[in-house]
PDB file of C-alpha atoms in Angstrom:
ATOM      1  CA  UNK Q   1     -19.026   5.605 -13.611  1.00 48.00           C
ATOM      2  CA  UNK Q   2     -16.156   7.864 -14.741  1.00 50.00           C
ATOM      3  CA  UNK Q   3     -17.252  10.532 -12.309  1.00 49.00           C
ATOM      4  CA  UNK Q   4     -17.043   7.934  -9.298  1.00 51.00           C
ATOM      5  CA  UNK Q   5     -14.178   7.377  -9.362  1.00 50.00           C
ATOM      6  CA  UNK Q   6     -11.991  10.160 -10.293  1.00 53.00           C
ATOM      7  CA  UNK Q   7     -14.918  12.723  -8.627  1.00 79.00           C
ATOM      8  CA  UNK Q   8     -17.574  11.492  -5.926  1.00 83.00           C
ATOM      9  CA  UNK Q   9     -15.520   8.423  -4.099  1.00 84.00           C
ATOM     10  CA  UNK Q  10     -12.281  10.517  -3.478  1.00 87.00           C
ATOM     11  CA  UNK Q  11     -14.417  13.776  -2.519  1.00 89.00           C
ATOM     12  CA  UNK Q  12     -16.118  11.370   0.053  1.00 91.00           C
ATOM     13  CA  UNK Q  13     -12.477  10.042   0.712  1.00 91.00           C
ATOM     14  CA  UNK Q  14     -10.928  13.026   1.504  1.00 91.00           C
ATOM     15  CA  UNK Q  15     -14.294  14.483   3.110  1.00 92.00           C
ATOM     16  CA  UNK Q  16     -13.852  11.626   6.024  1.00 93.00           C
ATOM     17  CA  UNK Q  17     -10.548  11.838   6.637  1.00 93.00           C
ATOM     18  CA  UNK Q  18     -11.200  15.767   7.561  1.00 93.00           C
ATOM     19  CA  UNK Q  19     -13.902  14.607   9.455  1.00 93.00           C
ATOM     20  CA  UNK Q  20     -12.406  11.485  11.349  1.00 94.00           C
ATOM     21  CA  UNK Q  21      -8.591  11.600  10.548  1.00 94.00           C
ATOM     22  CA  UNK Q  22      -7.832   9.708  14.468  1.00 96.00           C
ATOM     23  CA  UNK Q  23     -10.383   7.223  13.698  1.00 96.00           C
ATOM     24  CA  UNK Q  24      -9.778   6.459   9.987  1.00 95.00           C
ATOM     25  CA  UNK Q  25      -5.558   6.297  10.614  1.00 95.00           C
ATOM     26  CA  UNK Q  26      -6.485   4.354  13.958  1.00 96.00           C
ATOM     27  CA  UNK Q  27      -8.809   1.618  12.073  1.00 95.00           C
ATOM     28  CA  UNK Q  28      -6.251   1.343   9.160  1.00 94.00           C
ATOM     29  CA  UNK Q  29      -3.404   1.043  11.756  1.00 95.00           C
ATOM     30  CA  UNK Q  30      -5.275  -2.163  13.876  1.00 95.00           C
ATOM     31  CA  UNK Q  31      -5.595  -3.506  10.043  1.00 91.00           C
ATOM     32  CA  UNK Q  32      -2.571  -3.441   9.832  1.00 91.00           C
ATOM     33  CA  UNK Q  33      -1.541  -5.113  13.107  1.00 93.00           C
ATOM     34  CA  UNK Q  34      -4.754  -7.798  12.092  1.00 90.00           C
ATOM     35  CA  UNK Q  35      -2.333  -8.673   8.897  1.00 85.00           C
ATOM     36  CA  UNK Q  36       0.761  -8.903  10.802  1.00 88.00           C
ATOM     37  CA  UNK Q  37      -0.348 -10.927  13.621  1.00 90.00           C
ATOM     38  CA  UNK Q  38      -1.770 -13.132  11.626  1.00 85.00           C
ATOM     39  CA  UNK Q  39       0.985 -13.902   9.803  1.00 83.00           C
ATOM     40  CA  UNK Q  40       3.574 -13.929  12.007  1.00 85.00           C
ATOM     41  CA  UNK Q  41       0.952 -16.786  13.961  1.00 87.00           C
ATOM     42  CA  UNK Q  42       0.745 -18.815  10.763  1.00 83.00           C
ATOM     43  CA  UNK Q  43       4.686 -18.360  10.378  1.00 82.00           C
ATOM     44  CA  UNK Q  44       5.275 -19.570  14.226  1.00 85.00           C
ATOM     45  CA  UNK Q  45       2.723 -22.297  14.055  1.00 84.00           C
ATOM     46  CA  UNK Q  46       4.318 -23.572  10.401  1.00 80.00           C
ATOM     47  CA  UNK Q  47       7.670 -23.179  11.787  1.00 80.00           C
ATOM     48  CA  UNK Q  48       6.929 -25.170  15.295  1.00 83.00           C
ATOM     49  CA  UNK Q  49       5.183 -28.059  12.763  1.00 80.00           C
ATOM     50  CA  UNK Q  50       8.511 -28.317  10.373  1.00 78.00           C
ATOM     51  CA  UNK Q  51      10.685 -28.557  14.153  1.00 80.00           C
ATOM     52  CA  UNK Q  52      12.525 -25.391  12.825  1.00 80.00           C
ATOM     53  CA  UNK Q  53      11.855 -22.219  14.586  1.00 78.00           C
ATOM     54  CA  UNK Q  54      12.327 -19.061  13.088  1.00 75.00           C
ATOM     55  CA  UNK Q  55      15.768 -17.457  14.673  1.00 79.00           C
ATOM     56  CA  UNK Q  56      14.075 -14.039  15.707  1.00 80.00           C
ATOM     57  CA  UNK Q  57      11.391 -16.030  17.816  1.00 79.00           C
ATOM     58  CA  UNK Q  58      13.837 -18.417  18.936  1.00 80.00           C
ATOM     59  CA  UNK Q  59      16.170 -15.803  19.874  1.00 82.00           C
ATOM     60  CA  UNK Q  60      13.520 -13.963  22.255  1.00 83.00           C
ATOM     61  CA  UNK Q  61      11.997 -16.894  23.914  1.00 81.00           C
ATOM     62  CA  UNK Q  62      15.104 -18.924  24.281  1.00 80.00           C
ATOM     63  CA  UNK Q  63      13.591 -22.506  24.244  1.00 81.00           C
ATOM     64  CA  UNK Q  64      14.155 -25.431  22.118  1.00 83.00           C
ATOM     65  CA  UNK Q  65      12.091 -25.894  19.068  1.00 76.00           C
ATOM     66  CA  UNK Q  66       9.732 -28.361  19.975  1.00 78.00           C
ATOM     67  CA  UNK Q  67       8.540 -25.897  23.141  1.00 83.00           C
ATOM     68  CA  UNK Q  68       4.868 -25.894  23.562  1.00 84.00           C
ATOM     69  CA  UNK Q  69       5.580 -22.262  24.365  1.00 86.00           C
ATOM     70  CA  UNK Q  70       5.763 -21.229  20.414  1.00 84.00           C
ATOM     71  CA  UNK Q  71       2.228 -22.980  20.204  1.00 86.00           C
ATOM     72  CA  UNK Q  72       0.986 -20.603  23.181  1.00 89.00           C
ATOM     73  CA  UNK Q  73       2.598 -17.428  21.116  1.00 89.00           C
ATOM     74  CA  UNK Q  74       0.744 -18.290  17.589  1.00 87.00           C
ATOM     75  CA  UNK Q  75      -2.398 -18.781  19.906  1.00 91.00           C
ATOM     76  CA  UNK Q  76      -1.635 -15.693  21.276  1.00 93.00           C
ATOM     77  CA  UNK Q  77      -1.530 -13.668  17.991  1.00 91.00           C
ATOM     78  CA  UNK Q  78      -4.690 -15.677  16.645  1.00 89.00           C
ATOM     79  CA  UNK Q  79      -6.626 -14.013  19.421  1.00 93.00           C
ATOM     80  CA  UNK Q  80      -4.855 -10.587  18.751  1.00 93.00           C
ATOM     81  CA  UNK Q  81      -5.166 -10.652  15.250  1.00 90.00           C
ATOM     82  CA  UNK Q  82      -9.609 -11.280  16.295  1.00 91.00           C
ATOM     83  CA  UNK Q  83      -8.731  -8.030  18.672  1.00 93.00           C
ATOM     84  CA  UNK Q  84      -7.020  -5.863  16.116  1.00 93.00           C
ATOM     85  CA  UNK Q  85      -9.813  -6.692  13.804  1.00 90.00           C
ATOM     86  CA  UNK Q  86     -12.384  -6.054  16.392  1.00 93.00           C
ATOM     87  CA  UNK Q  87     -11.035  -2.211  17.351  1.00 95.00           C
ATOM     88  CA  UNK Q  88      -9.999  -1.961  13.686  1.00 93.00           C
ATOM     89  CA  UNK Q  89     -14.062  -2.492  12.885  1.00 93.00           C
ATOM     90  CA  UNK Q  90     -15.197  -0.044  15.684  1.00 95.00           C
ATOM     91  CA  UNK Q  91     -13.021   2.862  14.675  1.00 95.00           C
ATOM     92  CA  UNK Q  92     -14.105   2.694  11.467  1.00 94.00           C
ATOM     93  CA  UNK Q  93     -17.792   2.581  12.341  1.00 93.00           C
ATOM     94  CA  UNK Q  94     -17.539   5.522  14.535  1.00 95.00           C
ATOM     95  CA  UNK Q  95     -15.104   7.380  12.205  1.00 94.00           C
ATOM     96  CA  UNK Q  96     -18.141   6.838   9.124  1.00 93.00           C
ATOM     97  CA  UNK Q  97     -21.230   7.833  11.984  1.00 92.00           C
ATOM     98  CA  UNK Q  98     -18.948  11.022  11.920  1.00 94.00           C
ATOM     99  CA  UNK Q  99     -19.356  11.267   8.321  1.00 93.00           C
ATOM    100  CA  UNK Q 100     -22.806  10.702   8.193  1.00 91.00           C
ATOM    101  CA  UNK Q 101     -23.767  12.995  11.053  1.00 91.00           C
ATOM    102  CA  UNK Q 102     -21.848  15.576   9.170  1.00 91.00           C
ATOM    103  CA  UNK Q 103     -24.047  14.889   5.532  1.00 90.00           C
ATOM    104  CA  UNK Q 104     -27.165  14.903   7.495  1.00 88.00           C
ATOM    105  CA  UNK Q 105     -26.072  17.979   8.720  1.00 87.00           C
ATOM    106  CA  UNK Q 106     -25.620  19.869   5.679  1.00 86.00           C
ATOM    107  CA  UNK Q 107     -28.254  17.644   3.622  1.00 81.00           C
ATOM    108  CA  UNK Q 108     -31.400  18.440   5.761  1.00 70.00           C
ATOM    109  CA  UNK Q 109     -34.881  17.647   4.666  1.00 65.00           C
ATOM    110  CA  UNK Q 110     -35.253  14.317   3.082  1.00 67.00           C
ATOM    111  CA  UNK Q 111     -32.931  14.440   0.413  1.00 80.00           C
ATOM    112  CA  UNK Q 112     -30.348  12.115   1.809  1.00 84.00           C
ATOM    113  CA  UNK Q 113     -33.286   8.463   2.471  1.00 85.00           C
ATOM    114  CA  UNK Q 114     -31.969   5.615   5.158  1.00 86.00           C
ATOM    115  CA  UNK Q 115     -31.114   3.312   2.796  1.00 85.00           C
ATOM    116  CA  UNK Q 116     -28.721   6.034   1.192  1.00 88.00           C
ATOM    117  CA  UNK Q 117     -27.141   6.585   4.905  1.00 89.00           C
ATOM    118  CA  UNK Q 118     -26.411   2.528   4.905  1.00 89.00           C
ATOM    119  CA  UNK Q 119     -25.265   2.226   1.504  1.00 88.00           C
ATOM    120  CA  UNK Q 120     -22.523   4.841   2.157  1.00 91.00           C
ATOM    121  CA  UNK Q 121     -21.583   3.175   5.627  1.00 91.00           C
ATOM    122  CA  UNK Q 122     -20.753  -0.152   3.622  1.00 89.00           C
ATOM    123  CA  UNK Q 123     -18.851   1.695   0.481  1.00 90.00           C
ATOM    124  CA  UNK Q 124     -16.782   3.380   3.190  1.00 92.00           C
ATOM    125  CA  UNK Q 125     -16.164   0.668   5.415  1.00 91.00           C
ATOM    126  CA  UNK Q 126     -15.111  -1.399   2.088  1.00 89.00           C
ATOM    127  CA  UNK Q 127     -12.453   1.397   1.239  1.00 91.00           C
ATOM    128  CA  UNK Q 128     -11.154   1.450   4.868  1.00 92.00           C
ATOM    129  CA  UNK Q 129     -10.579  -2.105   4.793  1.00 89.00           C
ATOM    130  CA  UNK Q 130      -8.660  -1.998   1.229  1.00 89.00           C
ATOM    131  CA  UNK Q 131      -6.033   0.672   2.375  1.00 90.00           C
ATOM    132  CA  UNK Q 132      -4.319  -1.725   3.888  1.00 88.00           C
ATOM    133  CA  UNK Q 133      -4.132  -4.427   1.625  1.00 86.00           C
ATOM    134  CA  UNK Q 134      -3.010  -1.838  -1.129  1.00 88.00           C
ATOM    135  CA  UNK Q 135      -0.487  -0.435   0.672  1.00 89.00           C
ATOM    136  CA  UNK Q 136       1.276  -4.114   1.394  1.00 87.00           C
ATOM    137  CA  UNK Q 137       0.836  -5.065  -2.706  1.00 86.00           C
ATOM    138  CA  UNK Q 138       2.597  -1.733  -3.438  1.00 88.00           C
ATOM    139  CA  UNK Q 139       5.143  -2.753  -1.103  1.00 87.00           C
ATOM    140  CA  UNK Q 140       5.393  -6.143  -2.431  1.00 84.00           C
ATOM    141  CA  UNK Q 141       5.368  -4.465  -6.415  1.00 86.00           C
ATOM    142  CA  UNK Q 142       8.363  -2.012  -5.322  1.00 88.00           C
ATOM    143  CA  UNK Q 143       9.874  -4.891  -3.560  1.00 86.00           C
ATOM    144  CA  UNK Q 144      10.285  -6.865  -6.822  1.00 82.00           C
ATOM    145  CA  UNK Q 145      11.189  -3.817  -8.536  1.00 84.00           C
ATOM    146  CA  UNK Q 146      14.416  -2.993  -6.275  1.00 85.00           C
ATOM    147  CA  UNK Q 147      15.049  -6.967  -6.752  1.00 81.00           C
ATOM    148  CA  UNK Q 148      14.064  -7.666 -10.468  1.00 79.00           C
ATOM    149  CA  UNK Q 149      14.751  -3.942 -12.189  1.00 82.00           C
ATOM    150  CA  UNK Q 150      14.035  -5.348 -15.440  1.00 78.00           C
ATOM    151  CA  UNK Q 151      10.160  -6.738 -14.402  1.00 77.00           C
ATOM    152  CA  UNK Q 152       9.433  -2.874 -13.803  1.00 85.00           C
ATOM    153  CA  UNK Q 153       7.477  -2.951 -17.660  1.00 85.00           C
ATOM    154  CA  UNK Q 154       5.306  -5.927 -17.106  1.00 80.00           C
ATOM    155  CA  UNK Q 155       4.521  -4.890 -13.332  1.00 81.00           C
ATOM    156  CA  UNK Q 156       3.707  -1.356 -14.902  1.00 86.00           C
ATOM    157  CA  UNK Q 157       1.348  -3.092 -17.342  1.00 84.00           C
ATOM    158  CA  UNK Q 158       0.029  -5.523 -14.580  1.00 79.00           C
ATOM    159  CA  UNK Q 159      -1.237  -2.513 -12.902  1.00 83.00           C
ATOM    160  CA  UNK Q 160      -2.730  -0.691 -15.743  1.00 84.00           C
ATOM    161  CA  UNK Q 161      -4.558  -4.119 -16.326  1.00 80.00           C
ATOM    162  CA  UNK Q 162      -6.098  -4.471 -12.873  1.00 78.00           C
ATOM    163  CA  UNK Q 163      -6.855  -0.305 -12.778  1.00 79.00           C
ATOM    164  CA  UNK Q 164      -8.957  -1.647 -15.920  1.00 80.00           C
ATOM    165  CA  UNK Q 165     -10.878  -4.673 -14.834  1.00 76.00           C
ATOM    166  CA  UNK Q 166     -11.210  -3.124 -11.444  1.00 77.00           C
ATOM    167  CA  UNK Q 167     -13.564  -0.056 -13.752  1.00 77.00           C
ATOM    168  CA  UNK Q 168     -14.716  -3.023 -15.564  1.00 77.00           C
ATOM    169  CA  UNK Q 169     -15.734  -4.431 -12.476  1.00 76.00           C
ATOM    170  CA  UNK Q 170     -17.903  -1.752 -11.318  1.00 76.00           C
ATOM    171  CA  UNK Q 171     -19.668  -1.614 -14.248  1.00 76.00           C
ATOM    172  CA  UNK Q 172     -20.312  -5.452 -14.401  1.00 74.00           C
ATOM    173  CA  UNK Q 173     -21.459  -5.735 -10.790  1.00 73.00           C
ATOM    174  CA  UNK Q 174     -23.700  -2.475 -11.837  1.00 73.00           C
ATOM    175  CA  UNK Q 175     -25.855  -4.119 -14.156  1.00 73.00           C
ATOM    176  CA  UNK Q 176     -26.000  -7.134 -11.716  1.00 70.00           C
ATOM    177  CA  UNK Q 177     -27.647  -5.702  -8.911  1.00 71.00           C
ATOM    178  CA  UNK Q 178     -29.598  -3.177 -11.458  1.00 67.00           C
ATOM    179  CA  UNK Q 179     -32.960  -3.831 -10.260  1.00 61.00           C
ATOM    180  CA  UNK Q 180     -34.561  -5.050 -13.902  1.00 57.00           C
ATOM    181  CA  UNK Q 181     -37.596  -7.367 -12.644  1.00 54.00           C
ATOM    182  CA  UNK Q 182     -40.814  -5.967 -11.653  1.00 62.00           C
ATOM    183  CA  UNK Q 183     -41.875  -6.945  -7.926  1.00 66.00           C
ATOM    184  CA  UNK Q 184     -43.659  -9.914  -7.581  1.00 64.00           C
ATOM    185  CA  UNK Q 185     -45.925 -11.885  -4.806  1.00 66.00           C
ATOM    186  CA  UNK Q 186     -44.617 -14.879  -2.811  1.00 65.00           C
ATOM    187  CA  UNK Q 187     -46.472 -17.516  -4.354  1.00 61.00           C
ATOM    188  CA  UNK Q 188     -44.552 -16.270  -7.819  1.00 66.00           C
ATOM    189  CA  UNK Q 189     -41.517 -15.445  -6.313  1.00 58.00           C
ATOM    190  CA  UNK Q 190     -39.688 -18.843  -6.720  1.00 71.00           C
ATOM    191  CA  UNK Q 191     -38.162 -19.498 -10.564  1.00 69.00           C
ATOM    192  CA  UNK Q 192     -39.724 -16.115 -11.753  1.00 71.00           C
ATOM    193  CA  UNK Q 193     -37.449 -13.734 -13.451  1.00 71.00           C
ATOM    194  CA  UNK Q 194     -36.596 -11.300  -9.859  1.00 68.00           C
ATOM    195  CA  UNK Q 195     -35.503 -14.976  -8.437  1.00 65.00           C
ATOM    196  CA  UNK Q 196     -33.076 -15.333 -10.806  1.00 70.00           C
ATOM    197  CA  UNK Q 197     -31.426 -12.163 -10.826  1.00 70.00           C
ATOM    198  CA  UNK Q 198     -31.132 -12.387  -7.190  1.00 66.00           C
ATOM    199  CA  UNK Q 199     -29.042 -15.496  -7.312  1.00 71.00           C
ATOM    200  CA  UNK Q 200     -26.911 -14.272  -9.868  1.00 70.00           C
ATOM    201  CA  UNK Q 201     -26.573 -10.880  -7.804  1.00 70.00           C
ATOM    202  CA  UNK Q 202     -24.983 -13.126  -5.382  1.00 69.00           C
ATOM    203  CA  UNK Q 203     -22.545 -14.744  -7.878  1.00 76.00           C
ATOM    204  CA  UNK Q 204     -21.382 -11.388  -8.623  1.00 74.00           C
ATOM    205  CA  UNK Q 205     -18.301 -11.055  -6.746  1.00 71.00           C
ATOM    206  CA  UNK Q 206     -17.161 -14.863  -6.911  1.00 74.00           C
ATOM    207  CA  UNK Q 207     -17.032 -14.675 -11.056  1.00 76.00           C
ATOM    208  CA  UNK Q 208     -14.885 -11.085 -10.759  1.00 73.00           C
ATOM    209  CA  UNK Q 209     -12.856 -13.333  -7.532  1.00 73.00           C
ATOM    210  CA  UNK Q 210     -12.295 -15.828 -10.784  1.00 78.00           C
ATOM    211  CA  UNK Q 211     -11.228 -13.619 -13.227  1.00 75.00           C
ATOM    212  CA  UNK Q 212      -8.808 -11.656 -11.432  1.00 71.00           C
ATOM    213  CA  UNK Q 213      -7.090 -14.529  -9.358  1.00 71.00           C
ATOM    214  CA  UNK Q 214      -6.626 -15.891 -12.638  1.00 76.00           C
ATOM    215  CA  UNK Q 215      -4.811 -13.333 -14.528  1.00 70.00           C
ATOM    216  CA  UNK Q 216      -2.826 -12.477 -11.446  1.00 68.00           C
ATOM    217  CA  UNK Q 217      -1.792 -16.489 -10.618  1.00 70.00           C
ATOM    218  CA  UNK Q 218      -1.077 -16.612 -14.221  1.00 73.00           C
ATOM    219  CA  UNK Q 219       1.256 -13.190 -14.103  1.00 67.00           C
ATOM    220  CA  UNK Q 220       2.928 -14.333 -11.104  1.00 67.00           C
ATOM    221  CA  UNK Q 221       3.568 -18.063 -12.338  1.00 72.00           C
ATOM    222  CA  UNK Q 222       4.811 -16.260 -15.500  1.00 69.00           C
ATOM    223  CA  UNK Q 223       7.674 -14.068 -13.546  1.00 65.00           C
ATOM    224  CA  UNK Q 224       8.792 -16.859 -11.521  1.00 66.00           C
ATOM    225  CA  UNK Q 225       9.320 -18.703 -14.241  1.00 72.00           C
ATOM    226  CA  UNK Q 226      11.364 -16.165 -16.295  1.00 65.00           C
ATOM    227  CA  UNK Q 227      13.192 -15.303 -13.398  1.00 65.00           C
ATOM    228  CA  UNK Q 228      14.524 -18.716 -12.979  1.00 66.00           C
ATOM    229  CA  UNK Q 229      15.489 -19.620 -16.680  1.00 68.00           C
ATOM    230  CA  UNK Q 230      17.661 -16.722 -15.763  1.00 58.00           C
ATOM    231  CA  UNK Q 231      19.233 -18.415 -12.995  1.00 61.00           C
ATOM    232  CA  UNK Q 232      18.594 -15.598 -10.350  1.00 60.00           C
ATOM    233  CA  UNK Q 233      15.108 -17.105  -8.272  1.00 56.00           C
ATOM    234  CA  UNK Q 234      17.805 -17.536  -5.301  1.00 57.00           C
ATOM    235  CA  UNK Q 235      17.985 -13.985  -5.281  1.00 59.00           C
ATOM    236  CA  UNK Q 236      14.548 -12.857  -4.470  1.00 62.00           C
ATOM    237  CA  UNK Q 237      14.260 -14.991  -0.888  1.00 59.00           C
ATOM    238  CA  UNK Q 238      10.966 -14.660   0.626  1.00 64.00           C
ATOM    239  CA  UNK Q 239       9.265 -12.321  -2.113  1.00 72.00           C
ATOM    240  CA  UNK Q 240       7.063 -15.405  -4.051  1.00 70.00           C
ATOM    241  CA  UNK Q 241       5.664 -16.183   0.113  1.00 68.00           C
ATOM    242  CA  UNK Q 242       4.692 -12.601   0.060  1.00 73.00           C
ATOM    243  CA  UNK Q 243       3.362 -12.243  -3.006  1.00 74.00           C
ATOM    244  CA  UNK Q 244       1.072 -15.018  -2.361  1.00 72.00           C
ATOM    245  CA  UNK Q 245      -0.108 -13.654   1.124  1.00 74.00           C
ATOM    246  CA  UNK Q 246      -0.537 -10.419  -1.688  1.00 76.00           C
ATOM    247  CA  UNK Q 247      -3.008 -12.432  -4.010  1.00 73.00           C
ATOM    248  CA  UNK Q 248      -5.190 -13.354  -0.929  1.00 73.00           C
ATOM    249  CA  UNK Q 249      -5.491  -9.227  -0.286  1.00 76.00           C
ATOM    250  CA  UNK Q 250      -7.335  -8.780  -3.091  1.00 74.00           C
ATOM    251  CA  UNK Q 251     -10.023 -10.280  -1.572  1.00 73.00           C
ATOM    252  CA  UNK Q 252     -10.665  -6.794  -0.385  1.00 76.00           C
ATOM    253  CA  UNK Q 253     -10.623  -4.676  -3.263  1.00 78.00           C
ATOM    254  CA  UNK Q 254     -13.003  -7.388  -4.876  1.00 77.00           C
ATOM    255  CA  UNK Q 255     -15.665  -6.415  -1.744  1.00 79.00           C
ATOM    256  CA  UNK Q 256     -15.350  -3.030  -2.471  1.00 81.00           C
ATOM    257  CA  UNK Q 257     -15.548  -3.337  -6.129  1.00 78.00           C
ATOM    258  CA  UNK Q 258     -18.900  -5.583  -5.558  1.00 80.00           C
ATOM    259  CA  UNK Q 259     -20.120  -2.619  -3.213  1.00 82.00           C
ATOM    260  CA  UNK Q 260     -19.266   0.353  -5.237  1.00 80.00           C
ATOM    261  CA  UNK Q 261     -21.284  -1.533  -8.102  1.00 79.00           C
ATOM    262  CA  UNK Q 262     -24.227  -1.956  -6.237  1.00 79.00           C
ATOM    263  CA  UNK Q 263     -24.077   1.407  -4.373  1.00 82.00           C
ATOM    264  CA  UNK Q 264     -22.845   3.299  -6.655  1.00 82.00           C
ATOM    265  CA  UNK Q 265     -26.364   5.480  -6.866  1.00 82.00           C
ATOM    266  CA  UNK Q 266     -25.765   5.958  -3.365  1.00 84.00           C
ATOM    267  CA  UNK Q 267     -22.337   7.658  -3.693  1.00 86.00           C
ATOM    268  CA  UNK Q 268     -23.107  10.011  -6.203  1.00 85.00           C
ATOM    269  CA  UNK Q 269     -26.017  11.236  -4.590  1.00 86.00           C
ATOM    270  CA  UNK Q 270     -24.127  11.978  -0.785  1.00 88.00           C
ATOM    271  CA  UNK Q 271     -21.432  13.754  -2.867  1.00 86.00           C
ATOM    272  CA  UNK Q 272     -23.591  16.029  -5.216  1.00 84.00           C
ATOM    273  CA  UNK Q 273     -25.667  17.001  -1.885  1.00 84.00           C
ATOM    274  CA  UNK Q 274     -22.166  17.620  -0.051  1.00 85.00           C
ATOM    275  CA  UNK Q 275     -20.501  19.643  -2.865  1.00 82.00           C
ATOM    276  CA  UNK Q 276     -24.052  21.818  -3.672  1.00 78.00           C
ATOM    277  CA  UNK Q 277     -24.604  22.186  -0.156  1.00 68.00           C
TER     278      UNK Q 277
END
C-alpha cells in the first residue's frame, strides 16, 4: 500500500500528464468552471430568495432585486455548470484512452487483461476529478492561515490527520472488496456468505463518508468556536461559507479513496509493466 502511493499512483500521474497534458489541464479547468458556476447559481438564486442581490450581479445587470432576470442567470449557470461537467468528463476520458493506448503499447501480449484497462480508467478518472477539489481546500486552509496565523498548528495537524485516515482508508476499503467468498450458484446466492460481503462492499465508502465528515465538522465547529471567544469571528467574513462548500469536496477524495482500495491490484500491475517495459 506504501508503494501506491508514494511509487505506482504518481508514476501513473505524471505518466498521463506527459501523455495528455491539453486534455488533463483542459478537464481539470471545466471542473473548475463546474464548481464556480455552481456556486455562483446557488449564491444568485439564495440572494434573489432573501430580496438582496449581491452588488457585483446587481451592478452588471442593472435591475431591481426582485427581477426575474437573476432567476434566468442562476438557470443559466445550472445548465453551464451540467456543460462544464459534461466537457470536463470527455476530456478526461479521451486524455486516459491516451494513457491506455500508450500501456497497451508498451505492455503487448496479454499481460495487461480488460478488466485491468477499466480499473485504471476509473482510478484515473477519480484523481482527475479530486484535483480540483484539493486545490480549493488548500486555498481555503491558506486562506484561514493569512486570517487566523495562530490556527496554522492545528490546520498543520488537521492535515497530517486526514493524510492518515485517507492511507487508512485504502487499506479498509482493501479488505472490503477483497474477494474472500468462494463463488456460488444462484439458488445459494441470497444470505450466503459472497451476499453479504457484497452489501457491505457497497457500504464501504458511506462508513469512511461518516468518519471523516465527522472529524472534520467537529474540527471546524471547534475553530469557530475559539475564534469567537476571542472576539475576532467578524474578521474572517465569508471563510466559514467556504469552508463548508470545502467539506462537501471531499466527497471526491472519498471516491477515489473507495477506488484506489478496490483497484489497487490494478495500479500496481500497469505501473510495474510501464516501468519494466
Amino acid at each position: 500500500m506504501k508503494s501506491l502511493l508514494n511509487s505506482s499512483l504518481l508514476y501513473l500521474i505524471k505518466q498521463i500528464l506527459w501523455q495528455a497534458p491539453v486534455d488533463v489541464i483542459s478537464a481539470v479547468g471545466f471542473k473548475g468552471l463546474f464548481l464556480l458556476f455552481q456556486i455562483s447559481s446557488i449564491w444568485i438564486m439564495i440572494s434573489w430568495v432573501s430580496g438582496n442581490m449581491l452588488p457585483a450581479v446587481k451592478g452588471i445587470i442593472q435591475l431591481n432585486d426582485s427581477s426575474y432576470v437573476y432567476l434566468a442567470v442562476g438557470w443559466l449557470l445550472l445548465i453551464a455548470a451540467s456543460a462544464s461537467s459534461l466537457l470536463s468528463r470527455w476530456l478526461a476520458l479521451r486524455g486516459v484512452g491516451k494513457l491506455e493506448q500508450y500501456v497497451g503499447d508498451r505492455a503487448g501480449g496479454s499481460v495487461i487483461l480488460v478488466s485491468d484497462y477499466r480499473n485504471l480508467t476509473k482510478v484515473m478518472l477519480g484523481v482527475i476529478d479530486a484535483i480540483v477539489p484539493f486545490v480549493f481546500i488548500t486555498c481555503v486552509l491558506v486562506a484561514w492561515i493569512i486570517v487566523q496565523p495562530g490556527l496554522i498548528f492545528p490546520i498543520v495537524m488537521l492535515v497530517i490527520l486526514v493524510g492518515f485516515l485517507f492511507r487508512k482508508g485504502i487499506v479498509f476499503s482493501a479488505e472490503k472488496f477483497e474477494n474472500k467468498g468462494e463463488k456460488v450458484k444462484p439458488e445459494e446466492y441470497l444470505g450466503s456468505t459472497q451476499h453479504k460481503s457484497f452489501k457491505q462492499i457497497l457500504m464501504v465508502s458511506q462508513y469512511i463518508s461518516l468518519v471523516v465528515y465527522a472529524l472534520i465538522a467537529t474540527g471546524i465547529v471547534g475553530v469557530l468556536v475559539i475564534i469567537d471567544s476571542l472576539g475576532s469571528l467578524h474578521t474572517i467574513g465569508l471563510l466559514p461559507v467556504a469552508t463548508a462548500i470545502a467539506l462537501l469536496q471531499f466527497k471526491s477524495f472519498i471516491s477515489l479513496l473507495v477506488r484506489l482500495g478496490a483497484y489497487v491490484d490494478s495500479v500496481l500491475k500497469v505501473s510495474e509493466v510501464l516501468k519494466n517495459a
